[in-house]
């Protein structure tokens, strides 16, 4: 453990803190007993200075203890937070499909704060409480074993209370964190889709839903607060009962001359030293139960294993050809079959077009190439090697992927394009933008390439977002470029310009085009038609038109739509 030495020294400082703490009552005892002898009253001042010195030493070690343990806890928190983010970056789409973004954010922030409280104050007060009891109780026994036994009578009740209430706190806190995650998910989705909500005039409906979630959250918090609020007074009552028993029993012992007034005073001081640790014990139990519940939620992320593993082979950039082959490939999302018996060979440097109705499996097919989803049935070859044999990073570096649903960051246009190559020069970024036919429009912004984009590129049009995303993929210079309906927001002229640029400037790249528009695919070297997860037709544009199949039907329908638009 990296922090064992800091924690070790923290415990050493706790030991010295409590050593000096238990010395003070003994000094007070001596001073009070001296008051019975008028001849020795002059020595009381010396004891007073001694108490001051002991208190200073105690304060010093208390400071060192807190500084050591709190610093260690912050470093542990930092490492844990980094581990969470690293794990999130390494997990695959399967994990994110099962857990909402808001829930993940809640675990990485709110739950992390609860764990941090356990690592810092929780550890410090726990260790201090343990050593306080270990040091104080023996000193009480030295004064009077009988009085110590009387003082400890209520403590078994405290142990039962802590055990019962602690479990109840844990259950309630888990429910609170789960509800907070639901609220985070709801808010995140609403902010992301605010334009949709406004366009359908659903603000009132969403507000009502949020109020319902928030009310449920408040109810769960109040349930937690009620039991937590009763916990501390219950502990104080038990401690008060112990004090009452000590006063009654101690007074009797003083009257019977079994102990002195100084000893009773010291005993009461020792008992007082157990008051805060006892209260802290309840507080720490609450922290621990909260932290345990939160750590359980965090462990769900840390223990998650990606369903994709690195292979031993590295796809070398200069040696990559871009040859792709699907053999007897089947794919399902859980139990629902999406692709069935795919047989397809894509030679290096050709442009493949993919046509199909919504839900036919087009996007799923191309998402298998960068190994976003695992290939379990059948084989997918890249350059005549099973895709499972490649290291994921080297594979994905050779595959550029542009989707219809583009994602841009709240950053400059330059940095958004240079995402895959942060070290790219301005000239390289500009060249990629020119190929994607977006350069002139970027230059019309006040700050050009240094213009900042809003969240998800909100200040760009749909077509501009798509072209910035295309420029990003071009700059990465992959051997295989996938354009998944990436021209859906572009006019025909701009689309043709980009495709012509790609073919002219990068003739050796393997390009895969997915589109609902046959005009986008007609110049492809080879076209496949998907229906219900199966390849039902393939060939060139001319060959497919001669076949009485789905391709010709869609082509005829789209021609008719164009004629109607031209008449209008």
mmCIF file of C-alpha atoms in Angstrom, residues 221-460:
data_model
loop_
_atom_site.group_PDB
_atom_site.id
_atom_site.type_symbol
_atom_site.label_atom_id
_atom_site.label_comp_id
_atom_site.label_asym_id
_atom_site.label_seq_id
_atom_site.Cartn_x
_atom_site.Cartn_y
_atom_site.Cartn_z
ATOM 1 C CA UNK A 221 -33.450 12.193 3.069
ATOM 2 C CA UNK A 222 -35.981 12.931 5.811
ATOM 3 C CA UNK A 223 -36.215 9.222 6.604
ATOM 4 C CA UNK A 224 -32.418 9.163 6.887
ATOM 5 C CA UNK A 225 -32.339 12.408 8.909
ATOM 6 C CA UNK A 226 -34.911 11.188 11.436
ATOM 7 C CA UNK A 227 -32.952 8.116 12.412
ATOM 8 C CA UNK A 228 -29.628 9.971 12.262
ATOM 9 C CA UNK A 229 -31.016 12.818 14.394
ATOM 10 C CA UNK A 230 -32.212 10.357 17.041
ATOM 11 C CA UNK A 231 -28.869 8.552 17.033
ATOM 12 C CA UNK A 232 -26.768 11.294 18.666
ATOM 13 C CA UNK A 233 -29.224 12.205 21.448
ATOM 14 C CA UNK A 234 -29.465 8.495 22.259
ATOM 15 C CA UNK A 235 -25.691 8.320 22.626
ATOM 16 C CA UNK A 236 -25.701 11.463 24.779
ATOM 17 C CA UNK A 237 -28.373 9.938 27.008
ATOM 18 C CA UNK A 238 -26.249 6.820 27.511
ATOM 19 C CA UNK A 239 -23.199 8.970 28.310
ATOM 20 C CA UNK A 240 -25.264 11.083 30.720
ATOM 21 C CA UNK A 241 -26.422 7.901 32.419
ATOM 22 C CA UNK A 242 -22.787 6.858 32.853
ATOM 23 C CA UNK A 243 -21.947 10.252 34.412
ATOM 24 C CA UNK A 244 -24.914 9.982 36.783
ATOM 25 C CA UNK A 245 -23.852 6.519 37.916
ATOM 26 C CA UNK A 246 -20.254 7.697 38.453
ATOM 27 C CA UNK A 247 -21.349 10.707 40.517
ATOM 28 C CA UNK A 248 -23.519 8.510 42.721
ATOM 29 C CA UNK A 249 -20.981 5.724 43.107
ATOM 30 C CA UNK A 250 -17.963 8.047 43.276
ATOM 31 C CA UNK A 251 -19.534 10.238 45.947
ATOM 32 C CA UNK A 252 -20.151 7.179 48.081
ATOM 33 C CA UNK A 253 -16.521 6.043 47.631
ATOM 34 C CA UNK A 254 -15.224 9.495 48.633
ATOM 35 C CA UNK A 255 -17.397 9.507 51.744
ATOM 36 C CA UNK A 256 -16.091 6.048 52.629
ATOM 37 C CA UNK A 257 -12.514 7.334 52.084
ATOM 38 C CA UNK A 258 -11.845 4.686 49.420
ATOM 39 C CA UNK A 259 -10.784 7.379 46.932
ATOM 40 C CA UNK A 260 -9.793 11.035 47.331
ATOM 41 C CA UNK A 261 -11.563 14.069 45.900
ATOM 42 C CA UNK A 262 -8.620 14.474 43.532
ATOM 43 C CA UNK A 263 -9.055 10.911 42.285
ATOM 44 C CA UNK A 264 -12.801 11.423 41.750
ATOM 45 C CA UNK A 265 -12.041 14.635 39.847
ATOM 46 C CA UNK A 266 -9.465 12.839 37.683
ATOM 47 C CA UNK A 267 -11.936 10.003 37.110
ATOM 48 C CA UNK A 268 -14.610 12.472 35.989
ATOM 49 C CA UNK A 269 -12.081 14.084 33.634
ATOM 50 C CA UNK A 270 -11.267 10.670 32.169
ATOM 51 C CA UNK A 271 -14.957 9.927 31.763
ATOM 52 C CA UNK A 272 -15.320 13.307 30.058
ATOM 53 C CA UNK A 273 -12.541 12.273 27.669
ATOM 54 C CA UNK A 274 -14.756 9.398 26.553
ATOM 55 C CA UNK A 275 -17.700 11.690 25.809
ATOM 56 C CA UNK A 276 -16.406 13.071 22.503
ATOM 57 C CA UNK A 277 -14.992 9.719 21.291
ATOM 58 C CA UNK A 278 -18.384 8.168 22.073
ATOM 59 C CA UNK A 279 -20.177 10.901 20.133
ATOM 60 C CA UNK A 280 -17.545 10.662 17.396
ATOM 61 C CA UNK A 281 -18.131 6.917 17.324
ATOM 62 C CA UNK A 282 -21.751 7.505 16.346
ATOM 63 C CA UNK A 283 -20.730 10.113 13.773
ATOM 64 C CA UNK A 284 -18.022 7.846 12.363
ATOM 65 C CA UNK A 285 -20.447 4.910 12.195
ATOM 66 C CA UNK A 286 -22.764 7.130 10.141
ATOM 67 C CA UNK A 287 -19.874 8.186 7.903
ATOM 68 C CA UNK A 288 -18.726 4.606 7.559
ATOM 69 C CA UNK A 289 -22.187 3.369 6.602
ATOM 70 C CA UNK A 290 -22.538 6.164 4.029
ATOM 71 C CA UNK A 291 -19.039 5.527 2.712
ATOM 72 C CA UNK A 292 -19.645 1.768 2.526
ATOM 73 C CA UNK A 293 -22.829 2.296 0.526
ATOM 74 C CA UNK A 294 -21.038 4.744 -1.780
ATOM 75 C CA UNK A 295 -17.959 2.541 -2.165
ATOM 76 C CA UNK A 296 -20.231 -0.333 -3.154
ATOM 77 C CA UNK A 297 -21.608 1.843 -5.969
ATOM 78 C CA UNK A 298 -18.100 2.934 -6.996
ATOM 79 C CA UNK A 299 -16.854 -0.667 -6.968
ATOM 80 C CA UNK A 300 -19.539 -1.463 -9.522
ATOM 81 C CA UNK A 301 -17.511 0.726 -11.893
ATOM 82 C CA UNK A 302 -14.027 -0.310 -10.749
ATOM 83 C CA UNK A 303 -14.852 -4.034 -10.864
ATOM 84 C CA UNK A 304 -16.487 -3.847 -14.284
ATOM 85 C CA UNK A 305 -14.500 -5.718 -16.900
ATOM 86 C CA UNK A 306 -14.522 -4.679 -20.572
ATOM 87 C CA UNK A 307 -15.954 -7.369 -22.814
ATOM 88 C CA UNK A 308 -13.178 -6.656 -25.323
ATOM 89 C CA UNK A 309 -9.555 -7.655 -24.740
ATOM 90 C CA UNK A 310 -6.354 -6.601 -26.481
ATOM 91 C CA UNK A 311 -4.804 -9.095 -28.846
ATOM 92 C CA UNK A 312 -1.037 -9.537 -29.341
ATOM 93 C CA UNK A 313 -0.793 -7.991 -32.831
ATOM 94 C CA UNK A 314 -0.167 -4.337 -33.656
ATOM 95 C CA UNK A 315 -1.662 -2.947 -36.855
ATOM 96 C CA UNK A 316 1.277 -1.028 -38.351
ATOM 97 C CA UNK A 317 0.225 2.272 -40.038
ATOM 98 C CA UNK A 318 2.615 1.975 -42.987
ATOM 99 C CA UNK A 319 1.839 -1.704 -43.578
ATOM 100 C CA UNK A 320 -1.949 -1.556 -43.215
ATOM 101 C CA UNK A 321 -3.737 -2.314 -46.483
ATOM 102 C CA UNK A 322 -7.356 -1.812 -45.459
ATOM 103 C CA UNK A 323 -8.625 -5.203 -46.590
ATOM 104 C CA UNK A 324 -11.800 -6.319 -44.777
ATOM 105 C CA UNK A 325 -13.558 -9.677 -44.824
ATOM 106 C CA UNK A 326 -16.647 -10.943 -42.989
ATOM 107 C CA UNK A 327 -17.070 -14.725 -42.841
ATOM 108 C CA UNK A 328 -20.201 -16.449 -41.496
ATOM 109 C CA UNK A 329 -20.707 -13.512 -39.141
ATOM 110 C CA UNK A 330 -23.723 -13.317 -36.834
ATOM 111 C CA UNK A 331 -24.330 -10.671 -34.182
ATOM 112 C CA UNK A 332 -26.975 -10.123 -31.510
ATOM 113 C CA UNK A 333 -27.729 -7.475 -28.909
ATOM 114 C CA UNK A 334 -28.279 -9.800 -25.952
ATOM 115 C CA UNK A 335 -30.866 -12.185 -27.469
ATOM 116 C CA UNK A 336 -32.067 -10.097 -30.408
ATOM 117 C CA UNK A 337 -30.325 -11.109 -33.686
ATOM 118 C CA UNK A 338 -29.175 -8.096 -35.717
ATOM 119 C CA UNK A 339 -26.780 -9.533 -38.327
ATOM 120 C CA UNK A 340 -27.199 -12.955 -39.915
ATOM 121 C CA UNK A 341 -24.637 -14.946 -41.890
ATOM 122 C CA UNK A 342 -22.712 -11.964 -43.282
ATOM 123 C CA UNK A 343 -20.322 -12.941 -46.103
ATOM 124 C CA UNK A 344 -18.478 -9.932 -47.504
ATOM 125 C CA UNK A 345 -15.040 -9.142 -48.964
ATOM 126 C CA UNK A 346 -13.888 -5.508 -49.203
ATOM 127 C CA UNK A 347 -10.661 -5.144 -51.164
ATOM 128 C CA UNK A 348 -8.102 -2.475 -50.151
ATOM 129 C CA UNK A 349 -8.659 1.012 -51.546
ATOM 130 C CA UNK A 350 -12.223 0.548 -52.772
ATOM 131 C CA UNK A 351 -15.313 2.512 -51.787
ATOM 132 C CA UNK A 352 -18.113 0.343 -50.415
ATOM 133 C CA UNK A 353 -21.665 1.638 -50.262
ATOM 134 C CA UNK A 354 -24.201 0.236 -47.795
ATOM 135 C CA UNK A 355 -27.927 0.767 -48.299
ATOM 136 C CA UNK A 356 -30.780 -0.420 -46.144
ATOM 137 C CA UNK A 357 -33.917 0.580 -44.325
ATOM 138 C CA UNK A 358 -33.803 1.785 -40.717
ATOM 139 C CA UNK A 359 -33.018 -1.147 -38.419
ATOM 140 C CA UNK A 360 -31.508 -3.294 -41.151
ATOM 141 C CA UNK A 361 -28.139 -3.552 -39.328
ATOM 142 C CA UNK A 362 -26.034 -1.031 -41.289
ATOM 143 C CA UNK A 363 -24.544 0.797 -38.304
ATOM 144 C CA UNK A 364 -24.041 -2.394 -36.308
ATOM 145 C CA UNK A 365 -22.078 -3.901 -39.206
ATOM 146 C CA UNK A 366 -19.561 -1.040 -39.384
ATOM 147 C CA UNK A 367 -19.320 -0.698 -35.589
ATOM 148 C CA UNK A 368 -17.778 -4.155 -35.527
ATOM 149 C CA UNK A 369 -14.774 -2.882 -37.508
ATOM 150 C CA UNK A 370 -13.225 -0.680 -34.756
ATOM 151 C CA UNK A 371 -14.165 -3.476 -32.342
ATOM 152 C CA UNK A 372 -16.748 -1.409 -30.503
ATOM 153 C CA UNK A 373 -18.751 -4.602 -30.109
ATOM 154 C CA UNK A 374 -17.238 -8.087 -29.697
ATOM 155 C CA UNK A 375 -17.320 -10.541 -32.593
ATOM 156 C CA UNK A 376 -18.499 -13.819 -31.092
ATOM 157 C CA UNK A 377 -20.102 -15.749 -33.957
ATOM 158 C CA UNK A 378 -18.189 -15.960 -37.203
ATOM 159 C CA UNK A 379 -14.966 -14.161 -38.106
ATOM 160 C CA UNK A 380 -14.049 -10.615 -39.090
ATOM 161 C CA UNK A 381 -10.664 -10.231 -40.795
ATOM 162 C CA UNK A 382 -8.648 -7.021 -41.165
ATOM 163 C CA UNK A 383 -5.717 -7.532 -43.538
ATOM 164 C CA UNK A 384 -6.276 -11.307 -43.367
ATOM 165 C CA UNK A 385 -5.977 -11.417 -39.564
ATOM 166 C CA UNK A 386 -8.790 -12.094 -37.092
ATOM 167 C CA UNK A 387 -9.821 -8.759 -35.558
ATOM 168 C CA UNK A 388 -9.614 -10.323 -32.078
ATOM 169 C CA UNK A 389 -5.836 -10.670 -32.543
ATOM 170 C CA UNK A 390 -5.210 -6.920 -32.773
ATOM 171 C CA UNK A 391 -4.482 -4.468 -29.994
ATOM 172 C CA UNK A 392 -7.508 -2.178 -29.759
ATOM 173 C CA UNK A 393 -5.532 1.074 -29.886
ATOM 174 C CA UNK A 394 -3.547 0.162 -32.990
ATOM 175 C CA UNK A 395 -6.718 -1.100 -34.706
ATOM 176 C CA UNK A 396 -8.771 2.006 -33.951
ATOM 177 C CA UNK A 397 -5.959 4.331 -35.010
ATOM 178 C CA UNK A 398 -6.362 2.935 -38.531
ATOM 179 C CA UNK A 399 -10.149 3.356 -38.628
ATOM 180 C CA UNK A 400 -11.834 6.749 -38.916
ATOM 181 C CA UNK A 401 -15.503 6.803 -37.926
ATOM 182 C CA UNK A 402 -17.973 9.633 -38.601
ATOM 183 C CA UNK A 403 -21.572 9.146 -37.510
ATOM 184 C CA UNK A 404 -24.745 11.036 -38.296
ATOM 185 C CA UNK A 405 -25.062 11.994 -34.624
ATOM 186 C CA UNK A 406 -21.858 14.018 -34.368
ATOM 187 C CA UNK A 407 -20.253 15.011 -31.084
ATOM 188 C CA UNK A 408 -18.197 18.181 -30.679
ATOM 189 C CA UNK A 409 -16.558 19.413 -27.489
ATOM 190 C CA UNK A 410 -16.811 22.825 -25.827
ATOM 191 C CA UNK A 411 -13.471 23.899 -27.265
ATOM 192 C CA UNK A 412 -12.007 25.690 -30.279
ATOM 193 C CA UNK A 413 -12.716 24.499 -33.814
ATOM 194 C CA UNK A 414 -8.989 23.766 -34.210
ATOM 195 C CA UNK A 415 -8.905 21.518 -31.136
ATOM 196 C CA UNK A 416 -12.086 19.723 -32.180
ATOM 197 C CA UNK A 417 -10.583 18.852 -35.561
ATOM 198 C CA UNK A 418 -7.216 17.976 -34.008
ATOM 199 C CA UNK A 419 -8.763 15.646 -31.411
ATOM 200 C CA UNK A 420 -7.065 12.522 -32.818
ATOM 201 C CA UNK A 421 -3.790 14.377 -33.463
ATOM 202 C CA UNK A 422 -3.293 17.118 -30.846
ATOM 203 C CA UNK A 423 0.195 17.828 -32.242
ATOM 204 C CA UNK A 424 -1.118 18.577 -35.751
ATOM 205 C CA UNK A 425 -0.037 21.913 -37.227
ATOM 206 C CA UNK A 426 -2.493 24.602 -38.287
ATOM 207 C CA UNK A 427 -1.653 23.848 -41.935
ATOM 208 C CA UNK A 428 -2.630 20.180 -41.483
ATOM 209 C CA UNK A 429 -5.877 21.149 -39.747
ATOM 210 C CA UNK A 430 -6.705 23.633 -42.529
ATOM 211 C CA UNK A 431 -6.003 21.000 -45.206
ATOM 212 C CA UNK A 432 -8.362 18.530 -43.508
ATOM 213 C CA UNK A 433 -11.034 21.240 -43.292
ATOM 214 C CA UNK A 434 -10.596 22.050 -46.986
ATOM 215 C CA UNK A 435 -11.071 18.403 -47.954
ATOM 216 C CA UNK A 436 -14.231 18.370 -45.805
ATOM 217 C CA UNK A 437 -15.440 21.582 -47.527
ATOM 218 C CA UNK A 438 -15.746 23.514 -44.242
ATOM 219 C CA UNK A 439 -12.666 25.787 -44.386
ATOM 220 C CA UNK A 440 -14.374 28.838 -45.901
ATOM 221 C CA UNK A 441 -17.191 28.759 -43.366
ATOM 222 C CA UNK A 442 -14.724 28.453 -40.485
ATOM 223 C CA UNK A 443 -12.894 31.544 -41.712
ATOM 224 C CA UNK A 444 -16.165 33.491 -41.548
ATOM 225 C CA UNK A 445 -16.209 33.067 -37.759
ATOM 226 C CA UNK A 446 -14.751 36.079 -35.858
ATOM 227 C CA UNK A 447 -11.780 34.075 -34.549
ATOM 228 C CA UNK A 448 -11.554 31.535 -37.357
ATOM 229 C CA UNK A 449 -10.127 28.242 -36.152
ATOM 230 C CA UNK A 450 -9.748 29.653 -32.630
ATOM 231 C CA UNK A 451 -13.499 30.255 -32.336
ATOM 232 C CA UNK A 452 -15.022 28.452 -29.380
ATOM 233 C CA UNK A 453 -17.928 26.094 -29.921
ATOM 234 C CA UNK A 454 -20.790 25.759 -27.478
ATOM 235 C CA UNK A 455 -21.658 22.467 -25.818
ATOM 236 C CA UNK A 456 -21.902 19.734 -28.481
ATOM 237 C CA UNK A 457 -21.223 22.430 -31.123
ATOM 238 C CA UNK A 458 -24.581 24.092 -30.540
ATOM 239 C CA UNK A 459 -23.553 27.243 -32.441
ATOM 240 C CA UNK A 460 -22.969 25.244 -35.653
#
